[in-house]
XYZ file of C-alpha atoms in Angstrom:
613
model
C 28.120 25.510 -2.228
C 30.480 23.942 -4.754
C 30.441 20.458 -3.230
C 33.374 18.385 -4.472
C 31.810 15.161 -3.185
C 28.682 13.613 -1.758
C 30.298 13.505 1.687
C 30.953 17.262 1.583
C 27.247 17.796 0.990
C 26.241 15.455 3.823
C 28.637 17.154 6.262
C 27.115 20.511 5.345
C 23.605 19.139 5.908
C 24.665 17.763 9.291
C 26.088 21.140 10.344
C 22.733 22.660 9.523
C 20.761 20.005 11.437
C 19.483 18.422 8.219
C 21.106 14.994 8.641
C 21.126 12.241 11.245
C 23.699 9.462 11.487
C 22.312 5.994 12.184
C 24.968 4.091 14.097
C 23.116 0.800 14.703
C 23.531 -2.026 12.196
C 20.818 -1.809 9.554
C 19.768 -4.607 7.225
C 19.631 -3.489 3.568
C 16.835 -6.032 3.067
C 13.684 -3.897 3.627
C 14.878 -2.226 6.870
C 16.605 0.729 5.203
C 13.569 1.431 3.059
C 11.235 1.225 6.059
C 13.350 3.694 8.028
C 13.611 6.054 5.067
C 9.854 5.988 4.467
C 8.954 6.688 8.061
C 11.367 9.635 8.291
C 10.360 11.009 4.897
C 6.659 10.900 5.779
C 7.223 13.461 8.556
C 9.488 15.695 6.448
C 12.504 14.498 8.404
C 16.240 14.876 7.762
C 18.637 13.109 5.433
C 19.955 9.805 6.799
C 23.509 8.457 6.864
C 23.636 4.724 7.633
C 27.096 4.058 9.105
C 26.777 0.330 9.800
C 25.310 -1.611 6.859
C 24.853 -5.331 7.302
C 26.907 -7.260 4.747
C 28.862 -4.287 3.389
C 31.736 -2.079 4.504
C 30.250 0.935 2.712
C 28.000 3.548 4.268
C 24.716 4.522 2.623
C 22.710 7.750 2.551
C 19.094 8.530 1.730
C 16.457 11.265 1.864
C 19.068 13.774 0.687
C 16.474 15.522 -1.504
C 13.600 14.626 0.818
C 12.075 18.115 0.896
C 12.062 20.953 -1.616
C 13.467 23.238 1.080
C 16.489 20.948 1.572
C 17.029 20.609 -2.181
C 16.998 24.394 -2.552
C 19.395 24.684 0.403
C 21.859 22.308 -1.288
C 21.875 24.485 -4.415
C 21.367 27.807 -2.640
C 24.344 29.466 -4.325
C 23.548 28.436 -7.897
C 19.787 28.044 -8.257
C 19.081 31.631 -9.262
C 21.985 31.627 -11.738
C 20.743 28.427 -13.405
C 17.240 29.897 -13.633
C 18.763 33.012 -15.187
C 20.677 30.980 -17.771
C 17.527 29.107 -18.775
C 15.641 32.377 -19.059
C 18.419 33.876 -21.202
C 18.330 30.871 -23.492
C 14.634 31.537 -24.074
C 15.170 35.300 -24.482
C 18.855 36.183 -25.173
C 17.923 39.832 -25.809
C 17.628 40.178 -22.015
C 21.399 39.758 -21.710
C 21.920 42.719 -24.053
C 19.341 44.875 -22.265
C 20.747 44.126 -18.788
C 24.439 43.163 -19.181
C 25.421 43.961 -15.581
C 22.449 42.083 -14.143
C 23.288 39.004 -16.223
C 27.068 38.990 -15.855
C 26.825 36.315 -13.151
C 25.102 33.949 -15.539
C 27.886 34.385 -18.059
C 30.555 33.641 -15.447
C 28.628 30.597 -14.221
C 28.511 29.234 -17.755
C 32.299 28.869 -17.599
C 31.705 25.944 -15.216
C 29.685 24.145 -17.873
C 32.539 22.542 -19.808
C 33.541 19.148 -18.368
C 37.174 18.908 -17.216
C 39.252 15.976 -18.426
C 41.953 15.234 -15.876
C 43.766 11.915 -16.323
C 45.866 12.424 -13.182
C 42.985 12.948 -10.747
C 41.481 9.505 -10.133
C 40.293 9.130 -6.537
C 37.510 6.839 -7.697
C 40.058 4.282 -8.878
C 41.721 3.743 -5.523
C 39.974 0.395 -5.068
C 38.451 -2.128 -7.398
C 35.515 -4.053 -5.939
C 32.769 -6.513 -6.881
C 29.034 -5.878 -7.317
C 28.440 -8.040 -4.226
C 30.477 -5.584 -2.108
C 27.924 -2.840 -2.788
C 25.066 -2.557 -0.233
C 22.416 -4.929 -1.566
C 19.354 -2.802 -0.876
C 16.017 -4.502 -1.488
C 13.297 -1.897 -1.213
C 9.978 -3.772 -1.220
C 8.963 -7.353 -0.328
C 8.182 -8.450 -3.906
C 11.231 -6.821 -5.542
C 13.278 -9.167 -7.704
C 16.524 -8.357 -5.896
C 18.742 -5.407 -5.017
C 18.464 -2.247 -7.131
C 20.335 0.997 -7.715
C 17.823 3.826 -7.383
C 20.056 6.909 -7.794
C 22.315 5.916 -10.701
C 23.759 8.234 -13.326
C 23.939 6.055 -16.445
C 26.426 7.397 -18.996
C 26.539 6.427 -22.684
C 28.041 7.988 -25.803
C 26.773 8.294 -29.358
C 28.720 5.744 -31.394
C 28.597 8.051 -34.432
C 29.646 11.143 -32.469
C 31.784 9.924 -29.557
C 32.886 12.237 -26.790
C 31.510 13.675 -23.626
C 29.720 16.626 -25.240
C 27.454 14.255 -27.191
C 26.941 11.878 -24.278
C 23.714 11.063 -22.442
C 23.451 10.944 -18.658
C 20.180 9.484 -17.426
C 18.711 7.930 -14.305
C 17.591 4.426 -15.272
C 17.196 1.846 -12.568
C 19.793 -0.907 -12.309
C 19.146 -4.394 -10.914
C 22.283 -5.619 -9.152
C 21.213 -9.120 -8.177
C 18.444 -11.688 -8.356
C 16.553 -13.296 -11.230
C 18.889 -14.941 -13.773
C 21.728 -12.440 -13.420
C 25.142 -13.974 -12.818
C 26.312 -12.189 -9.673
C 29.287 -9.863 -10.186
C 29.212 -10.467 -13.937
C 25.790 -9.214 -15.068
C 23.376 -6.480 -14.026
C 20.014 -5.401 -15.444
C 19.510 -2.073 -17.199
C 15.904 -0.817 -17.261
C 15.020 2.192 -19.337
C 11.719 3.456 -20.700
C 10.473 5.205 -23.813
C 11.794 8.649 -24.790
C 15.190 8.114 -23.177
C 18.486 9.189 -24.770
C 20.172 5.884 -24.023
C 17.700 4.173 -26.363
C 18.993 6.242 -29.303
C 22.563 5.255 -28.457
C 21.744 1.557 -28.128
C 19.782 1.558 -31.394
C 22.800 2.958 -33.247
C 25.137 0.392 -31.672
C 22.713 -2.441 -32.480
C 22.569 -1.438 -36.158
C 26.345 -1.731 -36.344
C 26.195 -4.992 -34.349
C 28.630 -3.687 -31.729
C 28.231 -3.510 -27.946
C 27.341 -0.212 -26.298
C 29.792 0.844 -23.587
C 28.002 1.949 -20.418
C 29.326 3.619 -17.269
C 27.141 3.823 -14.167
C 28.156 6.576 -11.743
C 26.759 6.512 -8.207
C 27.256 9.307 -5.705
C 29.485 12.305 -6.294
C 28.301 15.925 -6.027
C 24.487 16.150 -5.722
C 24.316 18.226 -8.915
C 25.237 15.077 -10.872
C 22.120 13.242 -9.672
C 19.863 16.188 -10.530
C 21.467 16.490 -13.977
C 20.639 12.824 -14.647
C 16.900 13.451 -14.164
C 16.696 16.958 -15.660
C 14.565 16.945 -18.846
C 16.986 18.944 -20.997
C 16.347 19.673 -24.681
C 17.968 17.207 -27.074
C 21.526 18.246 -27.865
C 22.222 19.890 -24.486
C 24.639 17.851 -22.370
C 23.619 16.838 -18.860
C 27.314 17.078 -17.925
C 27.372 20.802 -18.713
C 24.215 21.310 -16.666
C 25.808 19.445 -13.732
C 28.784 21.818 -13.864
C 26.628 24.954 -13.749
C 24.249 23.670 -11.056
C 27.105 22.381 -8.903
C 29.346 25.425 -9.510
C 32.091 22.939 -10.345
C 33.109 21.454 -13.659
C 32.267 17.778 -14.186
C 35.580 15.904 -13.856
C 36.266 12.760 -15.822
C 38.832 10.512 -17.455
C 38.819 7.398 -19.627
C 39.927 3.953 -18.468
C 39.802 0.906 -20.768
C 37.728 2.986 -23.185
C 35.083 3.793 -20.546
C 34.284 7.258 -19.267
C 34.881 7.534 -15.516
C 33.469 10.268 -13.309
C 36.407 11.018 -11.063
C 34.139 12.629 -8.458
C 31.720 9.702 -8.173
C 31.748 7.443 -5.131
C 31.226 4.332 -7.274
C 31.569 3.540 -10.971
C 30.370 0.374 -12.709
C 31.550 -0.126 -16.285
C 30.335 -2.683 -18.787
C 28.822 -3.386 -22.160
C 25.334 -4.009 -23.523
C 25.308 -6.380 -26.493
C 22.693 -6.321 -29.269
C 19.572 -8.374 -28.474
C 20.993 -9.575 -25.147
C 18.101 -9.287 -22.716
C 17.091 -10.972 -19.476
C 14.047 -10.659 -17.204
C 14.337 -7.575 -14.959
C 12.074 -6.829 -11.974
C 9.680 -6.866 -10.226
C 10.322 -3.480 -8.641
C 8.084 -1.329 -6.453
C 7.809 1.794 -8.550
C 6.686 5.421 -8.388
C 3.077 4.799 -9.452
C 2.545 2.897 -6.202
C 2.499 -0.527 -7.864
C 5.132 -3.092 -8.785
C 6.501 -2.949 -12.295
C 6.600 -6.605 -13.224
C 9.260 -8.860 -14.691
C 10.036 -8.083 -18.343
C 13.017 -8.539 -20.674
C 15.442 -5.616 -20.558
C 19.077 -5.203 -21.633
C 21.787 -7.051 -19.735
C 24.974 -5.156 -18.922
C 28.077 -7.341 -18.866
C 30.170 -5.996 -16.000
C 33.732 -4.953 -16.894
C 35.030 -3.376 -13.672
C 33.601 -1.820 -10.514
C 35.393 0.993 -8.698
C 34.907 2.733 -5.352
C 36.724 5.651 -3.766
C 38.055 5.474 -0.220
C 35.257 5.970 2.328
C 32.691 5.866 -0.467
C 29.018 6.500 0.364
C 26.240 4.704 -1.524
C 23.215 7.019 -2.007
C 19.745 5.623 -2.561
C 16.147 6.716 -2.649
C 12.832 4.917 -2.252
C 9.997 5.175 -4.737
C 6.429 4.080 -4.175
C 2.985 5.600 -4.004
C 3.459 9.400 -4.075
C 4.510 11.561 -2.401
C 8.062 10.243 -2.081
C 11.519 11.770 -2.357
C 11.179 11.934 -6.139
C 8.274 14.325 -5.542
C 10.709 16.995 -4.350
C 12.985 16.096 -7.276
C 10.097 17.054 -9.554
C 9.440 20.237 -7.581
C 13.113 21.191 -7.857
C 13.083 20.607 -11.617
C 10.024 22.857 -11.865
C 11.829 25.539 -9.835
C 14.867 25.304 -12.109
C 13.127 25.168 -15.461
C 10.744 28.051 -14.757
C 8.942 29.110 -17.954
C 11.064 27.024 -20.353
C 8.163 24.773 -21.364
C 5.864 27.726 -21.946
C 8.483 29.190 -24.288
C 8.626 25.889 -26.182
C 4.832 25.574 -26.526
C 3.184 28.818 -27.724
C 0.009 29.672 -25.840
C 0.741 27.358 -22.887
C 0.462 29.056 -19.503
C 0.793 26.143 -17.080
C 1.128 22.382 -17.125
C 1.066 20.282 -13.983
C 2.054 16.609 -13.937
C 0.034 15.481 -10.924
C 2.299 13.738 -8.445
C -0.528 12.095 -6.488
C -1.634 10.333 -9.693
C 1.857 8.961 -10.357
C 3.052 11.980 -12.443
C 2.708 10.595 -15.972
C -0.924 9.406 -15.932
C -2.477 12.857 -15.367
C -1.663 16.342 -16.696
C -3.574 19.534 -15.917
C -2.928 22.482 -18.226
C -4.073 26.015 -18.946
C -3.538 27.840 -22.198
C -4.765 30.705 -24.308
C -7.799 30.989 -26.575
C -6.955 33.561 -29.258
C -7.955 31.799 -32.484
C -11.517 33.050 -32.995
C -12.167 36.202 -30.932
C -14.745 37.247 -33.539
C -16.978 34.225 -32.861
C -19.902 34.741 -30.437
C -19.651 31.158 -29.123
C -16.644 30.295 -26.949
C -15.386 26.745 -27.494
C -12.047 24.923 -27.446
C -9.860 25.780 -30.430
C -6.324 26.945 -29.609
C -6.190 24.761 -26.512
C -6.691 21.706 -28.743
C -3.575 22.709 -30.699
C -1.712 23.207 -27.418
C -2.911 19.792 -26.207
C -1.421 18.107 -29.284
C 1.852 19.937 -28.699
C 1.938 18.853 -25.040
C 1.342 15.215 -25.950
C 4.172 15.410 -28.487
C 6.741 16.823 -26.060
C 9.278 14.581 -24.292
C 8.039 12.728 -21.256
C 4.739 14.659 -21.311
C 3.881 12.396 -24.235
C 3.538 9.499 -21.763
C 0.423 11.062 -20.203
C -2.917 9.259 -20.433
C -5.257 12.005 -19.233
C -4.823 15.643 -20.218
C -7.277 18.206 -18.882
C -6.871 21.599 -20.533
C -8.739 24.896 -20.372
C -8.247 28.632 -20.877
C -8.855 31.290 -18.262
C -9.120 34.738 -19.788
C -8.807 36.390 -16.371
C -5.583 34.508 -15.491
C -6.880 33.592 -12.040
C -6.889 29.799 -12.444
C -3.930 27.704 -11.334
C -3.325 24.010 -11.957
C -1.785 23.698 -8.488
C -5.219 24.127 -6.873
C -6.493 20.775 -8.084
C -10.037 20.941 -6.594
C -10.447 24.500 -7.896
C -9.103 23.543 -11.319
C -11.407 20.521 -11.634
C -14.375 22.625 -10.552
C -13.579 25.139 -13.313
C -13.339 22.353 -15.928
C -16.453 20.481 -14.794
C -18.599 23.587 -14.767
C -17.774 24.176 -18.440
C -17.098 20.855 -20.162
C -19.614 19.768 -22.804
C -19.407 15.991 -22.668
C -20.993 15.637 -26.081
C -18.214 17.733 -27.695
C -15.099 18.086 -25.546
C -13.703 14.550 -25.221
C -10.935 13.548 -27.656
C -9.360 10.061 -27.690
C -5.996 8.814 -28.950
C -6.093 5.025 -29.247
C -3.354 2.397 -29.702
C -0.517 4.693 -28.682
C 2.345 4.800 -26.179
C 2.062 5.245 -22.426
C 4.496 4.964 -19.531
C 6.382 1.648 -19.354
C 5.544 1.483 -15.641
C 1.789 1.889 -16.205
C -0.022 -1.461 -16.388
C -3.479 -0.075 -17.111
C -2.905 -0.361 -20.889
C -3.230 -3.214 -23.325
C 0.428 -4.300 -23.113
C 3.857 -2.960 -22.091
C 4.197 0.678 -23.266
C 0.831 0.480 -25.066
C -2.474 2.112 -24.205
C -4.497 5.187 -24.991
C -4.922 8.849 -24.135
C -7.782 11.268 -23.771
C -7.908 15.048 -23.856
C -10.716 16.763 -21.977
C -10.736 20.337 -23.266
C -13.209 22.798 -21.762
C -13.659 26.483 -22.478
C -16.479 28.978 -22.350
C -19.233 30.038 -20.009
C -20.433 28.017 -17.027
C -23.078 25.540 -18.190
C -23.792 23.726 -14.928
C -23.571 23.972 -11.182
C -21.986 20.943 -9.552
C -23.735 18.529 -7.205
C -22.719 18.695 -3.564
C -25.161 15.950 -2.562
C -25.936 12.522 -3.972
C -28.791 12.700 -6.537
C -31.741 10.456 -5.783
C -31.260 8.488 -9.012
C -27.868 7.204 -7.766
C -29.093 5.997 -4.365
C -31.013 2.872 -5.322
C -29.324 1.271 -8.315
C -29.221 -2.383 -9.265
C -25.665 -3.783 -9.119
C -24.208 -0.460 -7.867
C -24.108 0.695 -4.247
C -22.549 2.960 -1.616
C -22.590 6.234 -3.597
C -20.078 8.735 -2.212
C -19.368 12.349 -3.070
C -15.678 12.730 -3.945
C -15.656 16.373 -5.046
C -18.443 18.642 -6.277
C -19.768 17.013 -9.442
C -17.818 13.760 -8.938
C -19.498 10.742 -7.364
C -18.169 7.232 -6.701
C -20.240 4.057 -7.084
C -19.110 0.714 -5.740
C -19.725 -2.557 -7.542
C -18.434 -6.115 -7.924
C -14.824 -6.783 -8.775
C -13.799 -6.532 -12.409
C -13.458 -9.893 -14.183
C -13.066 -9.152 -17.918
C -13.929 -6.451 -20.437
C -16.829 -8.358 -22.004
C -18.541 -8.532 -18.646
C -17.596 -4.913 -17.918
C -19.433 -3.775 -21.042
C -22.522 -5.630 -19.846
C -22.214 -4.175 -16.332
C -21.803 -0.608 -17.612
C -24.708 -1.113 -20.034
C -26.841 -2.002 -17.009
C -25.827 1.282 -15.396
C -26.606 3.124 -18.624
C -30.045 1.476 -18.876
C -30.880 2.684 -15.369
C -29.657 6.258 -15.904
C -30.089 7.126 -19.601
C -33.459 8.729 -18.920
C -32.059 10.633 -15.917
C -29.671 12.923 -17.828
C -31.380 16.062 -16.538
C -31.061 14.829 -12.946
C -27.409 13.954 -13.646
C -26.588 17.314 -15.220
C -24.803 18.376 -12.020
C -22.759 15.126 -11.966
C -20.419 15.224 -14.977
C -18.175 12.425 -13.586
C -19.111 9.054 -12.087
C -16.257 6.835 -10.843
C -16.842 3.072 -10.637
C -14.658 1.613 -7.933
C -13.935 -1.388 -5.743
C -14.067 0.727 -2.582
C -16.118 3.924 -2.554
C -15.117 4.747 1.019
C -11.403 4.646 0.131
C -11.610 6.675 -3.073
C -13.760 9.372 -1.460
C -11.703 9.628 1.735
C -9.347 12.292 0.355
C -8.111 13.913 -2.846
C -4.961 11.754 -3.003
C -6.970 8.536 -3.000
C -9.232 9.801 -5.774
C -6.364 10.912 -8.021
C -4.293 7.770 -7.440
C -7.109 5.256 -7.880
C -8.842 6.866 -10.852
C -5.942 7.809 -13.071
C -3.567 4.896 -12.430
C -6.291 2.265 -12.929
C -7.905 3.586 -16.103
C -7.000 3.049 -19.754
C -9.106 5.780 -21.435
C -10.154 3.833 -24.536
C -11.211 0.787 -22.510
C -12.353 2.242 -19.188
C -14.292 5.383 -20.102
C -18.022 5.007 -20.730
C -20.846 7.513 -20.947
C -24.472 7.651 -19.953
C -26.498 7.941 -23.179
C -23.337 7.860 -25.284
C -23.136 8.135 -29.060
C -20.672 8.087 -31.959
C -21.194 10.564 -34.758
C -18.736 10.911 -37.660
C -16.222 8.988 -35.553
C -16.542 11.441 -32.666
C -17.578 9.900 -29.349
C -19.550 11.789 -26.731
C -22.320 11.377 -24.185
C -25.411 13.294 -23.115
C -25.223 12.173 -19.490
C -22.373 11.624 -17.055
C -18.891 10.504 -18.105
C -18.132 7.174 -16.371
C -14.642 5.987 -15.396
C -14.222 2.295 -14.561
C -11.458 2.628 -11.942
C -11.682 -0.902 -10.606
C -8.531 -3.018 -10.364
C -8.163 -5.215 -13.457
C -6.630 -8.715 -13.566
C -3.739 -7.486 -15.744
C -2.842 -4.650 -13.361
C 0.296 -4.874 -11.259
C -0.177 -5.390 -7.518
C 0.046 -2.336 -5.250
C 3.081 -1.861 -3.034
C 2.506 -2.667 0.608
C 4.795 -2.471 3.623
C 5.901 -5.585 5.487
C 4.257 -5.530 8.971
C 7.098 -7.571 10.516
C 9.706 -5.099 9.276
C 7.603 -2.157 10.496
C 7.613 -3.681 13.971
C 11.317 -4.543 13.806
C 12.453 -0.963 13.100
C 10.703 0.457 16.165
C 14.014 0.048 18.025
C 15.539 2.927 16.057
C 12.833 5.341 17.272
C 12.734 4.195 20.904
C 14.724 5.869 23.664
C 18.432 5.468 22.943
C 17.905 4.820 19.255
C 19.509 7.019 16.616
C 16.108 8.241 15.416
C 14.528 8.856 18.822
C 12.446 12.035 18.636
C 12.530 12.352 14.839
C 8.865 11.480 14.402
C 7.611 14.109 16.872
């Protein structure tokens, strides 16, 4: 469907029983989020809030709440977009099958944005920031945030829409030290195109013009999060995915999306920052208050009957999980074409996406050698960690499967394959004092931390424990051993206080187990935790706790470890200290009073009655 607006999409979803209208008044302070979360958890429909407390505008959420709904929205264009991406990687296919690929060529005609100065429905009313629904998502959030923005900037050296960047960077509308209606906060992380644009503007000591589009055809939101290669415009992608050219004009020197429901224009001045946050983010913790650029508001526009879309992020899975799945569906084998030898890479959603990557590759470097060991996969690992947002990963597991039976989507099966083969004395490779995700507080400071590659290849060298070894049942200072997965055991201990004490505590564990390496051969991983029952309860808990709470260089230890020629390894188990640290951000938790308050929507007569069944 070539949706001309967000409302057209929502009407289509409603016709197909994929949307519910909520007619009761809803408070944007925590209530909307609570309703969204409860409906999303059961795979429920999109929501249209028709009566928002404190605002005349409607809001919508959970639009992309399931992969099936996302694919339904783009049902007429998804295969064409996949075909275009495939042709980019292998243009000879278009020559070999011209009739088969003619649709892709016709679709590409929708790629060029359409400048139309006479078509300005978005400009029919000028409003204030305070007129926008002030949605606060989590109890400790610093104020109201925009969670589905399309932030548009242009390259000051190469102005124009074809060199522009469209990205989804959260916007803080109110709270903290922002002057209401005059200032908003602009939060963006490493490896974002807007950073290049701001750096260029700063060097020339001029403000960067910014336009924030909200709403419009759903293809615009997907384009803003699509990891496109540098030099390819998100606006062209939006046109192809939406089967409708991106329409725009310029007003007061600012680019305006004439299909958006809302547009906020303003400027970011060099070195003008203010504290932004806290904000309950997609790792399942709050990102804390830090200085980020301030956007001086120029004008705010809304179309007649505008709808304000939003999403909720928190501990995965959330709506952004299906965003990621949709991107994977669209991009297909593009990454494998970019990285020779790569077969699969999986950013694990349950671990917060960026902290943990699982990959499979090829091993073709030394087929003449009798001993199989990691070689090509180490080259592939370096390439992965140097590619776009994959470079934010902290943990990269990589292996090669000569029989092509292994998949990274079967996480227990993948880990079993790795753990049966990994040689802990050889196969652990650290990167220290490097960049990690801005939202990850396990590192040494904002954006700073470490990485580790665990590369395993070759024959099976161990069977994995399915019971607790005797040597782990009666330890001093460590208790409640629990089997998480075959070969992975949790130990509970006192709360973490500081790293000096942690070294002493882990040395005590080493002293008790360093002569038990043979008994521990079937236990390659030991996880130190605050709550062994929680971490062992299910796979999600293990992935979330272990990989969001560990900084590899500081929190990985080894039983009978050694350093030889600057290579670190261990002869016994690899130990992860996955306890909460004092510098970690607090986890996101729901407000019990709000949870009780929203029951009215699900009771008999409420708009959401029957949705949870």
